[in-house]
Amino acid sequence: MATSFTSIADQIKLDLISKTHALENANKRKEISRTFILPTEEMYAYGALATLGDDVYNEPSTAALEAHIAKITGKEAGLFIASGTASNQIALRTHLKQPPYSILCDHRAHIHKYEAGGAAFHSGAAVIPVIPSNKHHLTLQDVKDNLITSDDIHFARTEIVALENTLNGTIIPQEEVVAISEYVHSQGMIMHLDGARIWHVAAETNTSLKELCDPFDSVSLCLSKGLGAPIGSCLVGTKKFIAQARRFRKLFGGGMRQTGMLAACAAFALSNNFPKLPAVHALAKKLEAGLEEIGAAILSRAETCMIFYDPSPLGVTYDEIADRASELPEPLFLGGSRLVVHIQTSEAAVEDFLSVVRQLAEEKRAAGWVRPANHVNGEVKDVYIRRVPKAAK
């Protein structure tokens, strides 16, 4: 049966902007300021001024962003990619040629635990997940002890050592990174950095991005997360490497069209949000100090923006804290042992969180809770896994 064009157009039509969207966005920004697990109006306004090219061919704003990040990291070229996972996986696939081969990384690394087995699926690579002997970061000796250099046909020779900085908010000492890099390169192997939060390292240690990235053949830098851009990561390396990575981005379905607005939001984040990171770290340290004062155990310290903590020495559970925090007049949104402070986290959110933990601890003591002897000195266990919130199970 024939249908009029107007009728078809009416069926296809969609208006996503509600009459109350401004209020809804304001409420969402307030919610974001009270969660520990991001874009602003000013960022969107700047983004709207970007060019309207096609990034599969050439998009001027995106090309400018790629060139700038390549420059500040000391690399020849850059490639804007939708996510950190895609950036890491495209980097690995570009480096790796013909299996069998293996990738060595920390056993907590994102490329190993949180990228859906991408190294195996996309690149046919085995992963060697190493537990740091110092329980903090991989050392040169850890790498030497686990690197596969043998020509024995039973083993998949290591081709890439992938480090992550920060990892769970902790910083790898740069001298260790350099030592690992020199050894890995002496073996004819490749160094890749998952630098999703490398901006935090630069801010905390006053080290240039170039110095932090020099030891690596390729680096993935996230533009969302700590910097608060709406989307995107940038992969940097040699011109030849990036040219091939661009092919794999297209092959994986990652070629995007009008990315100018996203690139401009990222540029706004570099100029306006990076300078806020020292204050983020200070707030994270204040949160850590408050938890210690109450008596919670700190599993991983606030070297940058993350704290892992254990409330069990107080007789309190993560669920009790989350439930009580959700009942506040202005609720807090919590997800377990990991607390992440970001550029929109408010001082009030930190104070309210500490008040919740303090109140629950006092209630437990009043009910007869006695701190276990093995928790007296605050040492409980090392944190190597993330607790999954109830809603995500």
Short mmCIF file of C-alpha atoms in Angstrom, two decimals:
data_model
loop_
_atom_site.label_atom_id
_atom_site.label_comp_id
_atom_site.label_asym_id
_atom_site.label_seq_id
_atom_site.Cartn_x
_atom_site.Cartn_y
_atom_site.Cartn_z
CA MET A 1 0.00 0.00 0.00
CA ALA A 2 1.38 3.39 -1.00
CA THR A 3 2.44 5.73 1.79
CA SER A 4 3.03 9.45 1.51
CA PHE A 5 6.54 10.80 1.94
CA THR A 6 5.30 13.05 4.73
CA SER A 7 4.04 10.01 6.62
CA ILE A 8 7.37 8.24 6.25
CA ALA A 9 9.24 11.36 7.35
CA ASP A 10 7.00 11.62 10.42
CA GLN A 11 7.87 8.03 11.35
CA ILE A 12 11.60 8.66 10.99
CA LYS A 13 11.62 11.95 12.88
CA LEU A 14 13.24 12.03 16.34
CA ASP A 15 13.68 14.90 18.79
CA LEU A 16 16.13 13.99 21.55
CA ILE A 17 16.10 17.38 23.25
CA SER A 18 13.49 17.52 25.97
CA LYS A 19 11.94 20.76 27.18
CA THR A 20 13.72 20.26 30.50
CA HIS A 21 17.12 19.21 29.15
CA ALA A 22 18.92 22.21 30.66
CA LEU A 23 17.67 21.31 34.13
CA GLU A 24 18.41 17.62 33.55
CA ASN A 25 21.98 18.45 32.52
CA ALA A 26 22.46 20.67 35.55
CA ASN A 27 21.25 17.85 37.80
CA LYS A 28 23.57 15.39 36.03
CA ARG A 29 26.56 17.67 36.58
CA LYS A 30 25.65 17.86 40.25
CA GLU A 31 25.44 14.05 40.36
CA ILE A 32 28.84 13.77 38.69
CA SER A 33 30.32 15.99 41.40
CA ARG A 34 29.17 13.44 43.96
CA THR A 35 30.36 10.19 42.48
CA PHE A 36 33.71 8.48 42.93
CA ILE A 37 33.60 5.97 40.20
CA LEU A 38 32.11 14.23 32.62
CA PRO A 39 31.65 17.60 29.71
CA THR A 40 30.87 21.14 30.78
CA GLU A 41 28.78 23.79 29.04
CA GLU A 42 31.92 25.79 28.26
CA MET A 43 33.52 22.76 26.60
CA TYR A 44 30.47 22.14 24.44
CA ALA A 45 30.35 25.80 23.41
CA TYR A 46 33.98 25.65 22.30
CA GLY A 47 33.41 22.33 20.52
CA ALA A 48 30.55 23.78 18.49
CA LEU A 49 33.02 26.13 16.79
CA ALA A 50 35.11 23.30 15.33
CA THR A 51 35.50 22.45 11.65
CA LEU A 52 33.11 20.08 9.88
CA GLY A 53 35.48 17.89 7.88
CA ASP A 54 35.40 14.11 7.43
CA ASP A 55 38.06 12.32 9.48
CA VAL A 56 38.17 9.28 7.19
CA TYR A 57 39.65 11.70 4.63
CA ASN A 58 40.72 14.88 6.40
CA GLU A 59 39.22 16.76 9.34
CA PRO A 60 41.21 19.93 10.14
CA SER A 61 40.41 20.22 13.86
CA THR A 62 41.11 16.53 14.41
CA ALA A 63 44.35 16.70 12.42
CA ALA A 64 45.44 19.67 14.54
CA LEU A 65 44.72 17.74 17.74
CA GLU A 66 46.67 14.71 16.48
CA ALA A 67 49.64 16.85 15.49
CA HIS A 68 49.65 18.67 18.85
CA ILE A 69 49.57 15.49 20.94
CA ALA A 70 52.30 13.98 18.77
CA LYS A 71 54.40 17.10 19.35
CA ILE A 72 54.02 17.24 23.14
CA THR A 73 54.79 13.50 23.45
CA GLY A 74 57.83 13.73 21.18
CA LYS A 75 56.39 11.42 18.52
CA GLU A 76 56.08 11.89 14.77
CA ALA A 77 52.33 11.44 14.34
CA GLY A 78 49.05 10.83 16.14
CA LEU A 79 45.70 9.19 15.49
CA PHE A 80 42.38 10.10 17.14
CA ILE A 81 40.48 6.96 18.19
CA ALA A 82 37.10 6.55 19.84
CA SER A 83 38.27 4.76 23.00
CA GLY A 84 41.29 3.72 24.99
CA THR A 85 40.54 0.05 24.40
CA ALA A 86 40.45 0.58 20.64
CA SER A 87 43.64 2.63 20.81
CA ASN A 88 45.52 -0.07 22.72
CA GLN A 89 44.26 -2.88 20.53
CA ILE A 90 45.00 -1.06 17.29
CA ALA A 91 48.51 -0.34 18.59
CA LEU A 92 49.14 -3.99 19.41
CA ARG A 93 47.74 -5.19 16.08
CA THR A 94 49.87 -2.67 14.20
CA HIS A 95 53.07 -3.74 15.93
CA LEU A 96 52.47 -7.49 15.72
CA LYS A 97 52.97 -9.22 12.39
CA GLN A 98 52.85 -13.01 12.46
CA PRO A 99 52.02 -15.30 15.43
CA PRO A 100 53.15 -17.01 17.56
CA TYR A 101 54.14 -14.21 19.88
CA SER A 102 53.37 -12.91 23.37
CA ILE A 103 52.84 -9.62 25.18
CA LEU A 104 54.22 -9.10 28.70
CA CYS A 105 52.31 -6.81 31.06
CA ASP A 106 51.30 -6.30 34.68
CA HIS A 107 48.60 -8.79 35.65
CA ARG A 108 46.30 -5.86 36.54
CA ALA A 109 46.81 -4.16 33.17
CA HIS A 110 43.78 -2.91 31.26
CA ILE A 111 44.90 -4.64 28.05
CA HIS A 112 44.86 -7.94 29.93
CA LYS A 113 41.86 -7.67 32.25
CA TYR A 114 39.42 -5.19 30.76
CA GLU A 115 39.65 -5.36 26.98
CA ALA A 116 37.60 -8.53 26.42
CA GLY A 117 40.56 -10.69 25.39
CA GLY A 118 41.31 -8.32 22.53
CA ALA A 119 45.00 -9.20 22.27
CA ALA A 120 44.12 -12.81 21.54
CA PHE A 121 41.13 -12.03 19.32
CA HIS A 122 42.57 -9.23 17.19
CA SER A 123 46.27 -10.10 17.17
CA GLY A 124 46.46 -13.80 18.00
CA ALA A 125 48.77 -12.92 20.88
CA ALA A 126 49.34 -14.74 24.14
CA VAL A 127 49.56 -12.51 27.21
CA ILE A 128 52.10 -13.01 30.00
CA PRO A 129 50.52 -11.35 33.06
CA VAL A 130 53.17 -10.68 35.70
CA ILE A 131 52.59 -10.03 39.41
CA PRO A 132 55.01 -7.28 40.51
CA SER A 133 57.44 -8.60 43.10
CA ASN A 134 57.15 -5.30 45.00
CA LYS A 135 53.32 -5.36 44.79
CA HIS A 136 53.37 -1.87 43.25
CA HIS A 137 54.89 -1.77 39.76
CA LEU A 138 56.80 -3.98 37.36
CA THR A 139 60.56 -3.78 37.77
CA LEU A 140 63.36 -4.53 35.35
CA GLN A 141 63.97 -7.80 37.20
CA ASP A 142 60.29 -8.75 36.87
CA VAL A 143 60.56 -8.22 33.13
CA LYS A 144 63.83 -10.13 32.83
CA ASP A 145 62.39 -13.03 34.84
CA ASN A 146 59.31 -13.38 32.63
CA LEU A 147 60.32 -12.25 29.15
CA ILE A 148 60.40 -15.08 26.62
CA THR A 149 63.45 -14.71 24.41
CA SER A 150 64.04 -18.36 23.69
CA ASP A 151 63.95 -19.86 20.19
CA ASP A 152 62.45 -23.00 21.72
CA ILE A 153 59.42 -23.82 19.54
CA HIS A 154 57.32 -24.62 22.62
CA PHE A 155 57.13 -20.94 23.58
CA ALA A 156 55.58 -17.81 22.08
CA ARG A 157 58.45 -15.33 21.96
CA THR A 158 57.71 -11.98 23.58
CA GLU A 159 57.39 -9.17 21.05
CA ILE A 160 55.91 -6.38 23.17
CA VAL A 161 56.26 -5.21 26.76
CA ALA A 162 53.24 -3.08 27.61
CA LEU A 163 53.32 -0.85 30.67
CA GLU A 164 50.44 1.17 32.14
CA ASN A 165 51.00 4.52 33.83
CA THR A 166 49.21 5.23 36.04
CA LEU A 167 48.01 1.76 37.00
CA ASN A 168 45.14 1.90 39.49
CA GLY A 169 46.29 5.46 40.15
CA THR A 170 49.87 4.51 41.04
CA ILE A 171 52.94 5.87 39.25
CA ILE A 172 55.76 3.77 37.83
CA PRO A 173 59.07 5.46 38.73
CA GLN A 174 60.49 6.91 35.52
CA GLU A 175 63.95 5.49 36.16
CA GLU A 176 62.38 2.01 36.22
CA VAL A 177 60.55 2.70 32.97
CA VAL A 178 63.81 3.78 31.32
CA ALA A 179 65.68 0.72 32.58
CA ILE A 180 62.96 -1.62 31.30
CA SER A 181 62.87 0.18 27.96
CA GLU A 182 66.62 -0.02 27.44
CA TYR A 183 66.62 -3.74 28.18
CA VAL A 184 63.54 -4.52 26.07
CA HIS A 185 64.92 -2.61 23.10
CA SER A 186 68.27 -4.37 23.49
CA GLN A 187 66.35 -7.61 22.95
CA GLY A 188 64.83 -6.29 19.73
CA MET A 189 61.38 -5.96 21.27
CA ILE A 190 58.77 -3.20 21.35
CA MET A 191 57.58 -0.96 24.18
CA HIS A 192 53.94 0.19 24.33
CA LEU A 193 52.43 2.46 26.98
CA ASP A 194 48.80 2.46 27.99
CA GLY A 195 48.98 6.07 29.11
CA ALA A 196 45.27 6.49 29.74
CA ARG A 197 46.14 8.60 32.81
CA ILE A 198 49.66 9.70 31.89
CA TRP A 199 48.42 13.28 32.32
CA HIS A 200 48.19 12.61 36.07
CA VAL A 201 51.82 11.46 36.13
CA ALA A 202 52.94 14.64 34.39
CA ALA A 203 50.94 16.78 36.81
CA GLU A 204 52.11 14.96 39.94
CA THR A 205 55.80 14.62 39.06
CA ASN A 206 56.27 17.82 37.01
CA THR A 207 57.67 15.68 34.20
CA SER A 208 57.04 16.59 30.58
CA LEU A 209 54.90 14.32 28.41
CA LYS A 210 57.86 13.91 26.07
CA GLU A 211 60.13 12.59 28.83
CA LEU A 212 57.41 10.22 30.05
CA CYS A 213 56.78 8.91 26.53
CA ASP A 214 60.35 8.79 25.18
CA PRO A 215 60.98 5.19 26.33
CA PHE A 216 58.03 3.88 24.29
CA ASP A 217 57.53 3.07 20.61
CA SER A 218 53.81 3.82 20.90
CA VAL A 219 51.61 5.48 23.48
CA SER A 220 47.84 5.60 23.95
CA LEU A 221 46.62 8.72 25.77
CA CYS A 222 43.02 8.98 26.96
CA LEU A 223 41.28 12.32 26.52
CA SER A 224 38.24 11.49 28.62
CA LYS A 225 38.76 10.00 32.10
CA GLY A 226 40.95 12.49 33.98
CA LEU A 227 40.77 15.28 31.40
CA GLY A 228 36.99 15.16 31.08
CA ALA A 229 36.57 15.25 27.28
CA PRO A 230 33.38 13.49 26.16
CA ILE A 231 35.12 10.81 24.11
CA GLY A 232 38.38 9.73 22.57
CA SER A 233 42.01 8.71 22.90
CA CYS A 234 45.05 9.55 20.82
CA LEU A 235 47.59 6.98 19.70
CA VAL A 236 51.06 8.30 18.90
CA GLY A 237 54.16 6.83 17.27
CA THR A 238 56.21 7.06 14.08
CA LYS A 239 54.60 8.25 10.85
CA LYS A 240 54.88 4.76 9.39
CA PHE A 241 53.30 3.20 12.47
CA ILE A 242 50.42 5.67 12.54
CA ALA A 243 49.76 5.25 8.81
CA GLN A 244 49.30 1.52 9.34
CA ALA A 245 47.30 2.09 12.54
CA ARG A 246 44.93 4.30 10.53
CA ARG A 247 44.30 1.34 8.22
CA PHE A 248 43.52 -0.91 11.18
CA ARG A 249 41.25 1.74 12.67
CA LYS A 250 39.25 1.63 9.43
CA LEU A 251 39.34 -2.18 9.33
CA PHE A 252 38.00 -2.38 12.89
CA GLY A 253 35.14 -0.02 12.00
CA GLY A 254 36.66 2.91 13.87
CA GLY A 255 36.82 5.43 11.05
CA MET A 256 34.66 8.38 12.06
CA ARG A 257 33.27 11.26 10.05
CA GLN A 258 32.65 14.73 11.57
CA THR A 259 34.94 14.42 14.59
CA GLY A 260 35.80 18.12 14.77
CA MET A 261 33.56 18.81 17.75
CA LEU A 262 35.08 15.87 19.67
CA ALA A 263 38.59 17.06 18.85
CA ALA A 264 37.76 20.59 19.95
CA CYS A 265 36.36 19.32 23.25
CA ALA A 266 39.62 17.43 23.74
CA ALA A 267 41.61 20.59 22.98
CA PHE A 268 39.51 22.49 25.52
CA ALA A 269 40.30 19.77 28.07
CA LEU A 270 44.05 20.04 27.41
CA SER A 271 44.00 23.80 27.92
CA ASN A 272 41.47 24.12 30.73
CA ASN A 273 41.24 20.79 32.58
CA PHE A 274 44.84 19.59 32.74
CA PRO A 275 45.73 22.54 35.04
CA LYS A 276 43.10 21.27 37.50
CA LEU A 277 44.81 17.92 38.11
CA PRO A 278 47.06 19.05 41.01
CA ALA A 279 43.92 20.10 42.91
CA VAL A 280 42.37 16.70 42.12
CA HIS A 281 45.40 14.95 43.62
CA ALA A 282 45.26 17.14 46.71
CA LEU A 283 41.59 16.28 47.21
CA ALA A 284 42.37 12.57 46.79
CA LYS A 285 45.05 12.83 49.48
CA LYS A 286 42.57 14.59 51.76
CA LEU A 287 40.14 11.72 51.21
CA GLU A 288 42.84 9.18 52.01
CA ALA A 289 43.87 11.00 55.19
CA GLY A 290 40.25 11.15 56.32
CA LEU A 291 39.77 7.43 55.84
CA GLU A 292 42.95 6.67 57.77
CA GLU A 293 41.90 8.98 60.60
CA ILE A 294 38.61 7.09 60.90
CA GLY A 295 40.46 3.76 60.92
CA ALA A 296 39.84 2.28 57.48
CA ALA A 297 42.70 0.43 55.83
CA ILE A 298 44.27 1.95 52.73
CA LEU A 299 45.00 -0.74 50.16
CA SER A 300 46.47 1.53 47.50
CA ARG A 301 47.46 5.10 48.31
CA ALA A 302 46.44 8.33 46.62
CA GLU A 303 49.53 8.81 44.49
CA THR A 304 47.32 10.63 41.99
CA CYS A 305 43.53 10.46 41.78
CA MET A 306 42.59 7.00 43.07
CA ILE A 307 42.35 5.39 46.48
CA PHE A 308 41.57 1.74 47.20
CA TYR A 309 40.35 1.24 50.75
CA ASP A 310 38.97 -1.47 53.03
CA PRO A 311 36.36 -0.55 55.67
CA SER A 312 36.33 -4.01 57.30
CA PRO A 313 38.61 -2.92 60.20
CA LEU A 314 35.67 -0.70 61.19
CA GLY A 315 33.19 -3.57 60.99
CA VAL A 316 31.62 -1.85 57.99
CA THR A 317 31.00 -3.21 54.47
CA TYR A 318 31.10 -1.49 51.10
CA ASP A 319 27.39 -2.17 50.67
CA GLU A 320 26.55 -0.50 53.97
CA ILE A 321 28.50 2.59 52.95
CA ALA A 322 26.90 2.69 49.49
CA ASP A 323 23.39 2.21 50.89
CA ARG A 324 23.81 4.93 53.54
CA ALA A 325 25.40 7.31 51.02
CA SER A 326 22.52 6.80 48.60
CA GLU A 327 20.08 7.93 51.31
CA LEU A 328 21.68 11.35 51.80
CA PRO A 329 19.59 14.40 50.83
CA GLU A 330 22.15 14.80 48.03
CA PRO A 331 23.11 11.16 47.34
CA LEU A 332 26.61 9.87 46.73
CA PHE A 333 27.17 7.23 44.04
CA LEU A 334 29.71 4.62 45.12
CA GLY A 335 31.08 1.42 43.62
CA GLY A 336 33.16 -0.52 46.13
CA SER A 337 36.82 -0.41 47.10
CA ARG A 338 37.93 2.05 44.42
CA LEU A 339 37.42 5.79 44.89
CA VAL A 340 38.29 8.01 41.93
CA VAL A 341 38.52 11.76 42.39
CA HIS A 342 38.14 13.78 39.17
CA ILE A 343 38.01 17.41 38.08
CA GLN A 344 34.32 17.74 38.95
CA THR A 345 34.45 15.98 42.33
CA SER A 346 33.40 18.47 44.98
CA GLU A 347 34.90 19.09 48.42
CA ALA A 348 31.39 18.60 49.79
CA ALA A 349 31.20 15.11 48.29
CA VAL A 350 34.43 14.11 50.02
CA GLU A 351 33.27 15.53 53.37
CA ASP A 352 29.89 13.81 53.08
CA PHE A 353 31.52 10.48 52.20
CA LEU A 354 33.85 10.66 55.19
CA SER A 355 30.91 11.59 57.43
CA VAL A 356 29.03 8.48 56.26
CA VAL A 357 31.99 6.20 56.98
CA ARG A 358 32.62 7.88 60.34
CA GLN A 359 28.98 7.57 61.39
CA LEU A 360 28.79 3.88 60.45
CA ALA A 361 32.05 3.20 62.32
CA GLU A 362 30.68 4.90 65.44
CA GLU A 363 27.46 2.89 65.21
CA LYS A 364 29.44 -0.35 64.96
CA ARG A 365 31.55 0.54 67.99
CA ALA A 366 28.44 1.44 69.96
CA ALA A 367 27.00 -1.95 69.06
CA GLY A 368 30.10 -3.70 70.46
CA TRP A 369 32.33 -4.05 67.41
CA VAL A 370 35.96 -4.73 68.34
CA ARG A 371 38.66 -4.14 65.77
CA PRO A 372 40.32 -7.48 64.88
CA ALA A 373 43.93 -7.85 65.99
CA ASN A 374 45.16 -8.42 62.42
CA HIS A 375 43.82 -5.00 61.45
CA VAL A 376 45.47 -3.01 64.22
CA ASN A 377 48.35 -1.77 62.08
CA GLY A 378 46.18 -1.06 59.07
CA GLU A 379 47.75 -3.77 56.91
CA VAL A 380 45.09 -6.00 55.40
CA LYS A 381 45.88 -7.21 51.91
CA ASP A 382 47.00 -5.98 48.53
CA VAL A 383 44.39 -4.79 46.07
CA TYR A 384 44.71 -6.42 42.69
CA ILE A 385 41.06 -6.77 41.63
CA ARG A 386 38.15 -4.40 41.44
CA ARG A 387 35.00 -5.22 43.31
CA VAL A 388 32.04 -5.19 40.92
CA PRO A 389 29.11 -3.10 42.19
CA LYS A 390 25.89 -5.03 42.83
CA ALA A 391 24.09 -3.43 39.92
CA ALA A 392 26.78 -4.52 37.46
CA LYS A 393 26.85 -8.21 38.42
#
